[in-house]
XYZ file of C-alpha atoms in Angstrom:
559
model
C 83.644 51.066 99.834
C 87.402 51.200 100.294
C 87.686 53.772 97.501
C 84.842 55.709 99.116
C 86.789 55.820 102.358
C 89.893 56.969 100.486
C 88.149 59.721 98.512
C 86.327 60.952 101.611
C 89.671 61.071 103.407
C 91.118 63.190 100.560
C 88.116 65.471 100.765
C 88.668 65.887 104.508
C 92.338 66.724 103.900
C 91.554 69.377 101.278
C 88.842 70.988 103.391
C 91.066 70.847 106.463
C 93.921 72.534 104.588
C 91.583 75.278 103.394
C 90.328 75.856 106.919
C 93.875 75.871 108.317
C 94.807 78.615 105.841
C 91.706 80.738 106.319
C 93.925 83.530 107.729
C 96.906 83.028 105.400
C 97.673 86.101 103.316
C 96.474 85.708 99.712
C 95.853 81.938 100.150
C 93.876 80.347 97.329
C 91.420 77.641 98.320
C 91.563 74.187 96.732
C 88.619 72.282 95.302
C 88.584 68.481 95.032
C 86.672 66.486 92.437
C 86.237 62.733 91.948
C 85.514 60.357 89.124
C 84.391 56.737 88.802
C 86.860 53.915 88.442
C 86.547 51.349 85.658
C 83.447 49.193 85.966
C 83.215 45.342 85.944
C 81.236 44.239 82.874
C 78.997 41.208 83.532
C 77.320 41.219 80.136
C 77.872 43.162 76.992
C 75.065 44.955 75.268
C 73.543 43.663 72.017
C 71.986 45.357 69.051
C 68.293 44.875 68.114
C 67.478 42.214 65.491
C 64.396 41.273 63.445
C 63.352 38.751 66.071
C 64.423 40.444 69.326
C 65.195 43.817 70.847
C 68.594 45.140 71.892
C 70.039 44.656 75.364
C 72.129 47.065 77.449
C 75.460 46.150 78.950
C 75.419 44.970 82.562
C 78.180 46.668 84.639
C 79.002 46.919 88.316
C 81.069 49.950 89.404
C 84.420 49.429 91.069
C 84.216 52.600 93.187
C 85.537 56.221 93.000
C 88.932 57.765 92.519
C 90.502 61.209 92.816
C 90.015 63.209 89.614
C 91.666 66.564 90.415
C 92.515 69.039 93.133
C 92.055 72.424 91.550
C 93.128 75.754 93.031
C 90.698 78.669 92.948
C 92.744 81.746 91.934
C 89.912 84.234 92.276
C 90.849 87.352 94.238
C 90.304 87.364 97.960
C 88.932 90.326 99.927
C 91.259 93.270 100.597
C 92.286 94.587 103.992
C 93.777 98.070 104.383
C 96.793 97.947 106.689
C 98.329 101.413 106.347
C 101.770 99.799 106.115
C 103.727 101.196 103.153
C 105.510 97.887 102.468
C 102.215 95.982 102.132
C 100.753 95.657 98.655
C 97.787 93.699 97.349
C 97.171 92.328 93.866
C 93.687 92.665 92.477
C 93.552 90.451 89.396
C 95.198 87.260 88.116
C 98.853 88.344 88.252
C 101.717 87.374 90.586
C 104.610 89.135 92.273
C 108.062 87.970 91.215
C 110.500 87.110 93.991
C 113.984 85.655 93.987
C 115.575 83.344 96.499
C 118.815 81.490 95.994
C 119.013 82.765 92.424
C 115.699 81.117 91.448
C 112.576 83.042 90.508
C 109.313 82.193 92.241
C 105.869 83.730 92.121
C 103.516 84.729 94.913
C 100.283 86.519 95.597
C 101.213 87.391 99.179
C 102.257 91.045 99.337
C 103.244 91.208 103.003
C 106.745 92.532 102.344
C 109.198 94.252 104.661
C 112.539 96.046 104.378
C 115.751 94.276 105.333
C 118.911 96.046 106.515
C 120.002 96.618 102.891
C 116.650 98.301 102.112
C 115.434 95.364 99.962
C 111.729 94.529 99.926
C 111.552 90.896 101.041
C 108.941 88.260 101.893
C 108.692 86.869 105.443
C 110.979 84.015 104.343
C 113.594 86.414 102.911
C 112.842 86.117 99.185
C 113.617 89.436 97.448
C 110.903 91.185 95.483
C 111.905 91.814 91.856
C 111.229 94.991 89.934
C 112.640 97.759 87.771
C 115.008 100.466 89.018
C 115.522 104.106 88.033
C 118.369 106.081 86.484
C 120.096 109.115 87.989
C 117.166 111.312 86.932
C 114.595 108.993 88.555
C 113.314 107.731 85.209
C 112.176 104.105 85.379
C 114.461 101.727 83.477
C 112.089 98.928 82.480
C 114.693 96.710 80.840
C 116.239 94.526 83.534
C 114.629 92.990 86.602
C 116.484 93.384 89.862
C 115.991 93.548 93.618
C 113.563 96.291 94.648
C 115.423 98.720 96.923
C 113.826 101.558 98.898
C 116.518 103.416 100.921
C 114.329 105.068 103.558
C 116.271 107.646 105.555
C 119.360 107.162 103.394
C 118.430 108.681 100.022
C 118.772 112.470 99.867
C 118.018 114.782 96.944
C 117.633 118.449 96.081
C 116.189 120.019 92.945
C 117.103 123.129 91.027
C 114.382 125.688 90.398
C 113.258 125.608 86.794
C 110.020 127.601 86.848
C 108.606 130.291 89.131
C 104.945 131.261 88.892
C 103.720 134.758 89.747
C 100.386 136.329 90.542
C 99.274 139.866 91.263
C 98.110 143.096 89.702
C 100.160 145.905 88.196
C 98.658 149.361 88.704
C 97.843 150.537 85.190
C 96.717 153.870 86.644
C 100.270 154.767 87.675
C 102.731 157.029 85.890
C 104.944 155.860 83.064
C 108.628 155.735 83.968
C 110.492 158.547 82.222
C 113.814 158.717 84.041
C 116.194 156.879 86.291
C 118.109 158.220 89.248
C 121.298 160.213 88.565
C 124.166 160.447 91.034
C 127.403 162.378 90.491
C 130.733 162.666 92.281
C 133.038 165.600 92.798
C 135.440 166.441 90.002
C 138.351 164.028 89.846
C 141.789 164.865 88.412
C 144.620 162.954 86.838
C 147.344 165.012 88.532
C 148.060 166.591 91.911
C 147.839 170.122 90.493
C 144.205 169.686 89.489
C 144.894 170.807 85.943
C 143.906 167.667 84.028
C 140.572 166.030 84.708
C 140.427 162.261 84.969
C 138.646 160.090 82.432
C 137.704 156.406 82.140
C 141.250 155.423 81.103
C 142.971 157.058 84.076
C 144.643 154.660 86.485
C 143.009 154.582 89.895
C 146.316 155.183 91.664
C 146.588 158.428 89.699
C 143.254 159.933 90.785
C 143.346 163.148 92.847
C 140.760 165.490 94.308
C 140.760 169.264 93.850
C 143.026 169.670 96.884
C 145.665 167.418 95.330
C 145.041 164.436 97.622
C 145.724 161.014 96.105
C 142.470 159.074 96.512
C 143.543 155.523 95.700
C 146.722 153.492 96.042
C 147.759 150.071 94.793
C 146.429 147.433 97.181
C 143.534 149.539 98.470
C 140.298 147.620 99.042
C 137.146 149.493 98.064
C 133.942 148.378 99.791
C 130.466 149.408 98.687
C 128.313 148.863 101.749
C 124.924 150.342 102.601
C 123.933 151.440 99.119
C 120.225 151.032 98.423
C 118.027 150.376 95.415
C 114.335 151.122 95.681
C 114.784 151.493 99.435
C 116.278 147.982 99.804
C 119.883 147.558 100.851
C 122.254 146.096 98.300
C 124.717 143.380 99.389
C 128.247 144.425 100.255
C 130.854 144.070 97.539
C 134.601 144.733 97.462
C 137.033 145.849 94.755
C 140.838 145.818 94.956
C 142.988 148.482 93.324
C 145.717 146.869 91.247
C 149.044 148.309 90.084
C 149.343 150.677 87.141
C 151.345 150.162 83.957
C 151.657 146.381 84.350
C 152.548 144.000 81.578
C 150.488 141.317 79.966
C 146.730 141.308 79.472
C 146.208 144.116 82.037
C 148.904 146.423 80.708
C 146.980 149.560 81.652
C 146.505 148.497 85.277
C 143.329 149.232 87.233
C 141.520 152.175 85.661
C 138.454 154.231 86.359
C 136.669 152.104 83.759
C 137.319 149.016 85.904
C 135.797 150.792 88.903
C 132.822 151.899 86.783
C 132.255 148.316 85.585
C 132.355 147.153 89.208
C 129.786 149.745 90.316
C 127.512 149.006 87.368
C 127.542 145.280 88.202
C 126.954 145.813 91.918
C 124.148 148.316 91.363
C 122.478 146.018 88.821
C 122.009 148.607 86.111
C 120.811 147.186 82.803
C 122.584 149.393 80.276
C 120.851 147.683 77.343
C 117.652 149.462 78.388
C 118.821 152.755 79.875
C 121.360 154.311 82.190
C 124.937 153.366 82.926
C 128.119 154.957 84.222
C 130.142 157.604 82.437
C 133.007 160.059 82.980
C 132.823 163.604 81.617
C 134.974 166.564 82.690
C 136.291 164.479 85.585
C 132.854 163.803 87.044
C 131.667 160.222 87.537
C 127.957 159.971 86.677
C 125.768 157.046 87.679
C 122.392 156.767 85.932
C 120.016 153.999 86.972
C 117.031 152.419 85.259
C 113.545 153.905 85.384
C 110.917 153.120 88.008
C 110.812 154.140 91.649
C 111.734 150.592 92.662
C 115.028 151.079 90.765
C 115.887 154.366 92.475
C 119.531 154.406 93.650
C 120.877 155.890 96.860
C 124.613 156.065 97.673
C 126.003 158.179 100.473
C 129.631 159.138 100.981
C 129.867 156.674 103.852
C 128.711 153.824 101.610
C 131.882 154.032 99.499
C 134.775 153.145 101.823
C 138.453 152.634 101.032
C 140.737 150.651 103.314
C 144.317 151.739 102.693
C 146.932 150.185 104.973
C 144.423 149.717 107.775
C 143.108 153.296 107.491
C 139.596 153.791 106.141
C 138.328 156.802 104.287
C 135.496 157.936 102.020
C 137.287 159.523 99.078
C 134.232 160.127 96.876
C 131.347 162.450 97.582
C 128.027 161.564 95.943
C 125.270 163.989 95.024
C 121.820 162.877 93.914
C 120.841 165.072 91.008
C 117.709 163.186 89.952
C 115.379 160.551 91.402
C 113.856 157.723 89.394
C 110.136 157.953 88.637
C 107.405 155.714 87.280
C 104.980 153.102 88.628
C 106.872 150.012 89.726
C 106.842 147.157 92.211
C 109.568 144.988 93.695
C 109.342 141.446 95.100
C 111.845 138.858 96.307
C 111.455 135.124 95.769
C 113.544 132.144 96.799
C 115.000 129.722 94.284
C 117.325 126.738 94.647
C 120.329 125.516 92.706
C 121.004 121.869 91.833
C 122.630 121.263 95.237
C 119.682 122.705 97.136
C 121.406 125.986 98.023
C 118.855 128.808 98.453
C 119.149 131.888 96.257
C 117.243 135.145 96.678
C 116.142 136.755 93.425
C 114.710 140.266 93.218
C 112.116 141.017 90.571
C 111.263 144.636 89.734
C 108.430 145.434 87.312
C 108.211 148.968 85.836
C 105.452 150.628 83.795
C 107.197 151.399 80.498
C 104.418 152.729 78.276
C 100.689 153.242 77.799
C 98.861 153.184 74.495
C 95.570 152.571 72.765
C 96.267 148.823 72.736
C 97.052 148.578 76.454
C 100.065 148.899 78.737
C 103.630 147.635 78.548
C 105.715 146.725 81.577
C 109.349 145.722 81.866
C 110.745 143.389 84.480
C 114.298 143.473 85.837
C 115.657 140.400 87.639
C 118.668 140.672 89.957
C 120.348 138.570 92.606
C 123.139 139.024 95.089
C 123.660 135.254 94.975
C 124.920 135.373 91.408
C 128.485 134.044 91.596
C 129.968 136.916 89.585
C 129.775 140.578 90.723
C 126.987 141.409 88.276
C 123.567 141.403 89.965
C 121.597 141.712 86.744
C 120.115 138.373 85.584
C 117.804 139.377 82.759
C 114.953 141.567 81.595
C 111.789 141.158 79.564
C 108.592 142.884 78.483
C 105.026 142.093 79.557
C 102.243 143.323 77.254
C 98.667 143.743 78.488
C 95.523 144.521 76.493
C 92.911 147.166 77.251
C 91.182 144.720 79.598
C 94.323 144.363 81.679
C 94.956 140.799 80.525
C 98.412 139.528 79.681
C 98.806 139.040 75.934
C 102.526 138.552 75.339
C 105.804 137.973 77.152
C 109.260 138.475 75.707
C 112.343 136.914 77.296
C 110.570 135.028 80.052
C 113.729 133.342 81.361
C 116.652 134.538 83.430
C 120.122 133.055 83.942
C 122.009 132.974 87.221
C 125.706 132.052 87.434
C 126.749 129.491 90.081
C 130.435 129.167 89.206
C 132.564 127.929 92.077
C 129.591 126.573 94.065
C 129.668 122.991 92.798
C 126.160 123.376 91.381
C 125.073 123.404 87.753
C 126.081 126.696 86.164
C 124.590 128.673 84.598
C 121.089 127.932 85.844
C 118.108 129.026 83.779
C 114.824 129.903 85.478
C 111.586 130.493 83.592
C 109.320 133.228 84.920
C 105.651 132.336 84.432
C 103.292 135.298 84.627
C 100.299 133.415 83.180
C 99.410 130.111 84.835
C 96.544 128.107 86.306
C 97.311 129.331 89.821
C 96.641 132.981 88.969
C 97.837 135.170 86.112
C 99.282 138.662 86.509
C 96.902 141.436 85.438
C 97.364 145.177 84.738
C 94.333 147.019 86.132
C 94.081 150.383 87.860
C 94.597 150.101 91.611
C 96.079 151.978 94.543
C 99.452 150.307 94.049
C 101.066 147.463 92.183
C 101.369 144.091 93.872
C 103.094 140.967 92.609
C 104.432 137.875 94.326
C 105.811 134.441 93.525
C 103.179 131.834 94.415
C 104.956 128.658 93.335
C 108.376 127.374 92.314
C 109.511 123.847 91.517
C 112.899 123.821 93.238
C 113.643 122.311 96.598
C 116.370 122.216 99.262
C 117.909 119.015 100.595
C 115.338 116.356 101.438
C 115.518 112.820 102.847
C 113.364 109.900 101.709
C 110.781 109.488 104.480
C 108.024 107.329 103.023
C 106.686 105.872 99.806
C 103.478 104.842 98.094
C 102.830 102.129 95.525
C 100.482 103.165 92.714
C 98.073 100.979 90.721
C 100.631 100.342 87.972
C 103.269 99.297 90.509
C 105.264 102.539 90.495
C 107.027 103.126 93.815
C 106.694 106.837 94.505
C 109.120 108.159 97.131
C 108.075 110.949 99.483
C 110.921 113.231 100.619
C 111.054 115.548 103.616
C 111.296 118.586 101.324
C 107.972 117.727 99.689
C 109.400 116.238 96.500
C 107.897 113.110 94.964
C 110.183 110.889 92.918
C 109.782 107.475 91.292
C 112.060 104.924 92.964
C 111.165 101.937 90.797
C 108.303 99.814 89.562
C 106.931 96.451 90.647
C 105.934 94.433 87.554
C 103.425 91.588 87.494
C 103.840 88.084 86.059
C 100.918 86.427 84.264
C 100.522 82.816 83.134
C 98.343 81.189 80.519
C 97.144 78.631 83.073
C 97.371 79.638 86.717
C 96.053 76.255 87.851
C 99.086 74.629 86.274
C 101.437 76.298 88.776
C 103.157 74.115 91.332
C 103.091 75.214 94.958
C 106.435 74.895 96.751
C 105.450 76.183 100.201
C 105.791 79.571 101.818
C 102.985 80.889 99.579
C 105.333 80.505 96.598
C 104.661 78.948 93.209
C 106.817 77.873 90.316
C 105.918 77.160 86.704
C 105.163 73.646 85.527
C 104.850 72.095 82.086
C 101.151 72.952 81.980
C 101.245 76.503 83.370
C 103.274 78.086 80.602
C 106.157 80.475 81.165
C 105.669 83.800 82.960
C 104.996 86.927 80.960
C 106.185 90.042 82.794
C 103.955 93.080 82.273
C 103.139 96.379 83.936
C 100.191 96.196 86.301
C 96.874 97.407 84.811
C 98.013 96.106 81.392
C 97.720 92.729 79.725
C 94.899 91.599 82.018
C 97.291 91.522 84.980
C 95.110 93.461 87.394
C 96.182 96.365 89.565
C 98.227 96.897 92.696
C 96.821 98.454 95.849
C 99.379 99.897 98.230
C 99.133 99.724 102.020
C 96.755 96.760 101.752
C 96.839 92.970 101.779
C 94.817 90.356 99.944
C 93.156 87.939 102.345
C 92.400 84.247 101.857
C 89.511 83.461 99.534
C 88.401 80.527 101.744
C 84.660 80.503 102.537
C 84.264 78.765 105.904
C 80.591 78.010 105.297
C 81.464 76.084 102.130
C 84.276 74.255 103.877
C 82.031 73.158 106.743
C 79.533 71.808 104.214
C 82.383 69.934 102.548
C 83.391 68.524 105.939
C 79.856 67.297 106.537
C 79.709 65.729 103.079
C 83.084 64.067 103.561
C 82.137 62.800 107.001
C 78.818 61.472 105.714
C 80.502 59.781 102.774
C 83.092 58.235 105.048
C 80.414 56.904 107.423
C 78.357 55.543 104.546
C 81.351 53.756 103.024
C 82.206 52.227 106.379
C 78.605 50.955 106.637
C 79.071 49.224 103.297
C 82.078 47.426 104.744
C 80.037 46.449 107.776
C 77.241 45.106 105.583
C 79.712 43.159 103.446
C 81.187 41.647 106.590
C 77.743 40.463 107.713
C 77.070 38.863 104.337
C 80.350 36.988 104.558
C 79.496 35.839 108.063
C 76.109 34.588 106.854
C 77.767 32.757 103.959
C 80.216 31.039 106.295
C 77.394 30.057 108.658
C 75.476 28.530 105.725
C 78.430 26.338 104.782
C 78.729 25.087 108.344
């Protein structure tokens, strides 16, 4: 009866502890079991013989004793909290935390961020996980404190790919010529007897009236020139001295000015056009396509000489560019998040029995050198207007002196899942950039935890980047773990050592972000256990009462 009282008391304690922790995050209920104590043998059993049968042993039990208190590690129900630092484990694994340099294990995922951006338990134990390298690739080699620098981490991303969609008007005219602009006749002497050529020094250029047009130190500004009706960015050019020594022994020549104009105007001389000098006349020939048509007025070419401005060159437009074409502008970003505007012009180059061929020209005023031209390529379409081939689908933009990666290569995608470019007859050509993978500066604003424990950061510029990964520890025998309080466990001799794996692998279960695992205590079961314990306790006490009466009767008999 005494052992019955003791075991019933243990049963009450276990049930009471379960009930007390019914609202404890990820608490695992305990189950108690009992076994009999050794019995008192009054007579041993005997085997049957030829003259008599066998007898059974006669034993009187000595009561009950505690056999085991086992912990039920089955998953509890999940509760969505919406809190990004909360995470639930669905399966047999454990989170790894560190406090005081010692590793412990827990199922409770109610973490929070401390002032150093560490994910910690309510008692301050730091969650352990894997970090990332400078390119946000997870480094799953060494466990460390999980850090999520909300509001402190800032990133930008360079544009690598731009996707386009639209239709190119295959019913338009093929480009046959570019625009041609010419200047007045320029001379190499004040008497207008010798015409200037590309090798003539700029400070030796005269007009027909014998006026010197350029002097050393003059600053030439091209401002207001247009290409395809769109204004070109302003650019300046300084006239250097003539007959210098060293690498620039010939000084600043007409060829230097021609190279400057070609770069600023974005003429791709590998395809057509360019600048030339013949009989003292400077000729500018642009690329084909109406969107490449050049316009330069006298007032667009200004010289500042000693504070006095003038327009020394007169421009005449002898020919306009023709051919079906379309122009679009898209934004890209360098590795520091600086925005760059890139112009894309697509020109109908040829028509044939196999389809149409178009050429694109890419230019940018944000290229760090004077040259606007970034690259060119050919798009081939079949007789159904579908894109069949692309040559040179990447462009290169210089970013020297900006602190960003230079040069930067951008791939132009004209065939993609979002909408490929076609070449069908229409009223006019239309093309536009519909997607690009670059981004300006962004700050880490929030994060999500995926099923495999990956911490995915959400930045204000829309970028998603991996910030780390929360691994899961599994044991051969979960019931062998020793509880140390604070919802923490540590290994024992019978639990086995922890095996660290990625969630969703190795039977570890999965993680559910913005949720918590609740206690797996069933109150109905615990109340039944309370009733059973109370009944057992009462019954055992009655045995004591009955024994006391028997003793009283025995004493009375002796008297």
